[in-house]
XYZ file of C-alpha atoms in Angstrom:
187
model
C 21.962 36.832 55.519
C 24.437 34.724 57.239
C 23.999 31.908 59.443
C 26.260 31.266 62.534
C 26.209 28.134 64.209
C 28.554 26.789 67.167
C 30.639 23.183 66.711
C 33.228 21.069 68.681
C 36.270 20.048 67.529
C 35.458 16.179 67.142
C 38.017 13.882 68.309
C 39.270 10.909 65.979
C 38.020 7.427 66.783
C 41.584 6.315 67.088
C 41.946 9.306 70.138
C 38.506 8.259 72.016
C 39.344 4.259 71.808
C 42.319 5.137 73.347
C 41.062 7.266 76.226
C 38.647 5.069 76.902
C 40.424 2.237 76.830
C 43.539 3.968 78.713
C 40.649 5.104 81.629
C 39.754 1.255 82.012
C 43.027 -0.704 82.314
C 44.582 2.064 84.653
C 44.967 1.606 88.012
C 44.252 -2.356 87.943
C 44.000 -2.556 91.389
C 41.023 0.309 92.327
C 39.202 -1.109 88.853
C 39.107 -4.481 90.511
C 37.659 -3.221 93.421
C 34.264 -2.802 91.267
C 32.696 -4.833 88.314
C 29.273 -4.365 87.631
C 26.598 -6.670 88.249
C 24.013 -5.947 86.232
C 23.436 -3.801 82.608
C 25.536 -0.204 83.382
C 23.118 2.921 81.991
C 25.010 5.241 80.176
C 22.344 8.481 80.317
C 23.055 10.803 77.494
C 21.121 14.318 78.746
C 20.155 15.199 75.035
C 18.579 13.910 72.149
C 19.760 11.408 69.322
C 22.790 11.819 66.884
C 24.013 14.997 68.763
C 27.646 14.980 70.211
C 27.176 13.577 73.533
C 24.559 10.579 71.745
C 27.023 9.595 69.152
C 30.159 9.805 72.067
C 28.254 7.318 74.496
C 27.302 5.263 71.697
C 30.741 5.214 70.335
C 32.148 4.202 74.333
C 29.602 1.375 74.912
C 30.149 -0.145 71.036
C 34.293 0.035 72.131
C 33.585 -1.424 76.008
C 31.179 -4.263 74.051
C 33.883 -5.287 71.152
C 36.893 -4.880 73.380
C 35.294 -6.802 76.393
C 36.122 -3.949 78.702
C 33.044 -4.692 80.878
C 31.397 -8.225 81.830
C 27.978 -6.306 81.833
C 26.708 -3.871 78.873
C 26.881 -0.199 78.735
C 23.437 0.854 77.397
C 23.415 4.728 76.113
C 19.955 5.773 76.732
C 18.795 8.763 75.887
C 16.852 11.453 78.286
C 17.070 14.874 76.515
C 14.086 16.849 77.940
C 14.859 20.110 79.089
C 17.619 20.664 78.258
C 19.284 18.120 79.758
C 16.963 18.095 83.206
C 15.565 14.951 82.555
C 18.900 13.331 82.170
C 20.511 15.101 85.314
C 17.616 14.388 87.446
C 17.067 10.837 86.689
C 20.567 10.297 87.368
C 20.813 12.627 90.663
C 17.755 9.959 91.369
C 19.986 7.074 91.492
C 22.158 8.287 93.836
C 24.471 5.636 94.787
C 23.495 3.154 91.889
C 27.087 3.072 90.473
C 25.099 0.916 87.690
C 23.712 4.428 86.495
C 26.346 7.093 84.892
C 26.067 10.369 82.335
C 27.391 11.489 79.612
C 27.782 15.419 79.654
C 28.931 18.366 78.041
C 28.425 22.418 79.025
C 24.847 21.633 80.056
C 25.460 19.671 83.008
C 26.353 23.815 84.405
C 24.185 25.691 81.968
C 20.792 23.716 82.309
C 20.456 24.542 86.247
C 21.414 28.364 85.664
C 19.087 28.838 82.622
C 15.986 26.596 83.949
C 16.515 26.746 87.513
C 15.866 23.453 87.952
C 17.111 21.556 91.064
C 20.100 20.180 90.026
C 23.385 21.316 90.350
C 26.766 19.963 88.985
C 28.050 18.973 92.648
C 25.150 16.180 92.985
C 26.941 14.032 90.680
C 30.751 13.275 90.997
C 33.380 13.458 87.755
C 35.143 10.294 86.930
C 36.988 11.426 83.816
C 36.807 13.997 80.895
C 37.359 11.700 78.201
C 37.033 14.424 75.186
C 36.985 18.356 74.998
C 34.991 20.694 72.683
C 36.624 23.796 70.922
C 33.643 26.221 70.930
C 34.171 27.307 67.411
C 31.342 29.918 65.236
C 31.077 29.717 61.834
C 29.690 32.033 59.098
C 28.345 30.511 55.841
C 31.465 31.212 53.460
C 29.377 33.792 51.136
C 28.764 36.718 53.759
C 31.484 39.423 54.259
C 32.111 38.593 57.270
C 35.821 37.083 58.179
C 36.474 37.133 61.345
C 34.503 37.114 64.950
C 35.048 41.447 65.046
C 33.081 41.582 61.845
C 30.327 39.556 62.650
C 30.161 41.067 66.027
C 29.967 44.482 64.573
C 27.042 43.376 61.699
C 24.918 42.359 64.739
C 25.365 45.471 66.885
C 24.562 47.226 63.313
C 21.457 45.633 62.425
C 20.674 44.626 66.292
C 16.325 45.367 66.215
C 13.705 45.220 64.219
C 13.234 42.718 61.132
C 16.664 43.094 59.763
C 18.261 41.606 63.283
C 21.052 38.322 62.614
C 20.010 34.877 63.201
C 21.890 32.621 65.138
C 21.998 28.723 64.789
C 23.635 26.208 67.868
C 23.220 23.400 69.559
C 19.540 24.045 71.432
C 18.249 26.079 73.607
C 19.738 26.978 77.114
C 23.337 25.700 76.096
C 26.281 27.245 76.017
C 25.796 28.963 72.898
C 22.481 30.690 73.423
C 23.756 31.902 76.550
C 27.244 33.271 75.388
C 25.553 34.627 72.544
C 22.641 36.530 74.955
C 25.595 37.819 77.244
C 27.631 38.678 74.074
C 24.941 40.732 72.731
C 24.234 42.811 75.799
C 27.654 43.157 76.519
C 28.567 44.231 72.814
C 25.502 46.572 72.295
């Protein structure tokens, strides 16, 4: 049976450091108009050594060696459902602009699937500093060769014991729900 699972194109090290960096030392001026005063959070709304964990990890090791900010960013991590835990805590702080968040689909797809009461407008955007390629892959020994086939395999065997597995990145993100709207829409 074939597994599909659902990756992002990862960025290079070389192409975050320089975003990064390139989003601190713009604009001179409006940076100088804020330095942080005590320890910055950086809350990462999922669990360890997932994309968004090793990306805020990766930004506060490059603000730390680099000197980018006189106070640490500290990635914590705050991954309960789906991402709620993260979103509200942060929504929480409103106005602590000591508190930030690291985010990917979920910040949109946790409040549809869980109804929880966040939404995406409580917190402001500062800058998309990477973006994912929502890419499915089939282990390399079934038939299947492109999306079509795969597609058609699941309508095929879509019930009963026989039914494809899917693999992705957890539960209420972006590829459980494209692959539940898929499904019904496909069937």
């Amino acid at each position: 049976m074939g597994r599909l699972s659902a990756v992002g194109r990862p960025l290079s090290l070389v192409q975050v450091s320089i975003t990064f960096a390139a989003g601190c030392v713009c604009d001179a001026p409006a940076r100088a108009a804020w330095q942080p005063t005590k320890p910055v959070e950086l809350v990462i709304p999922a669990g360890t050594g997932g994309g968004a964990d090793q990306m805020a990890r990766l930004i506060s090791g490059i603000a730390e060696k680099h000197k980018l900010s006189p106070q640490p960013i500290i990635a914590i991590n705050k991954s309960g459902g789906a991402g709620a835990e993260g979103f509200l805590y942060v929504k929480e702080k409103k106005g602590d602009a000591h508190t930030i968040v690291i985010t990917l689909s979920n910040l949109f797809t946790t409040p549809l699937h869980t109804g929880v009461p966040f939404n995406w407008r409580d917190l402001t955007p500062v800058a998309r500093i990477a973006l994912d390629q929502f890419i499915l892959w089939v282990n390399a020994e079934t038939p299947y060769k492109t999306a079509k086939d795969y597609i058609a395999a699941v309508k095929e065997r879509s019930g009963g014991a026989d039914r494809m597995k899917m693999g992705g990145t957890g539960s209420a993100q972006e590829d459980q729900i494209i692959t539940f709207n898929s499904s019904r829409r496909w069937a």
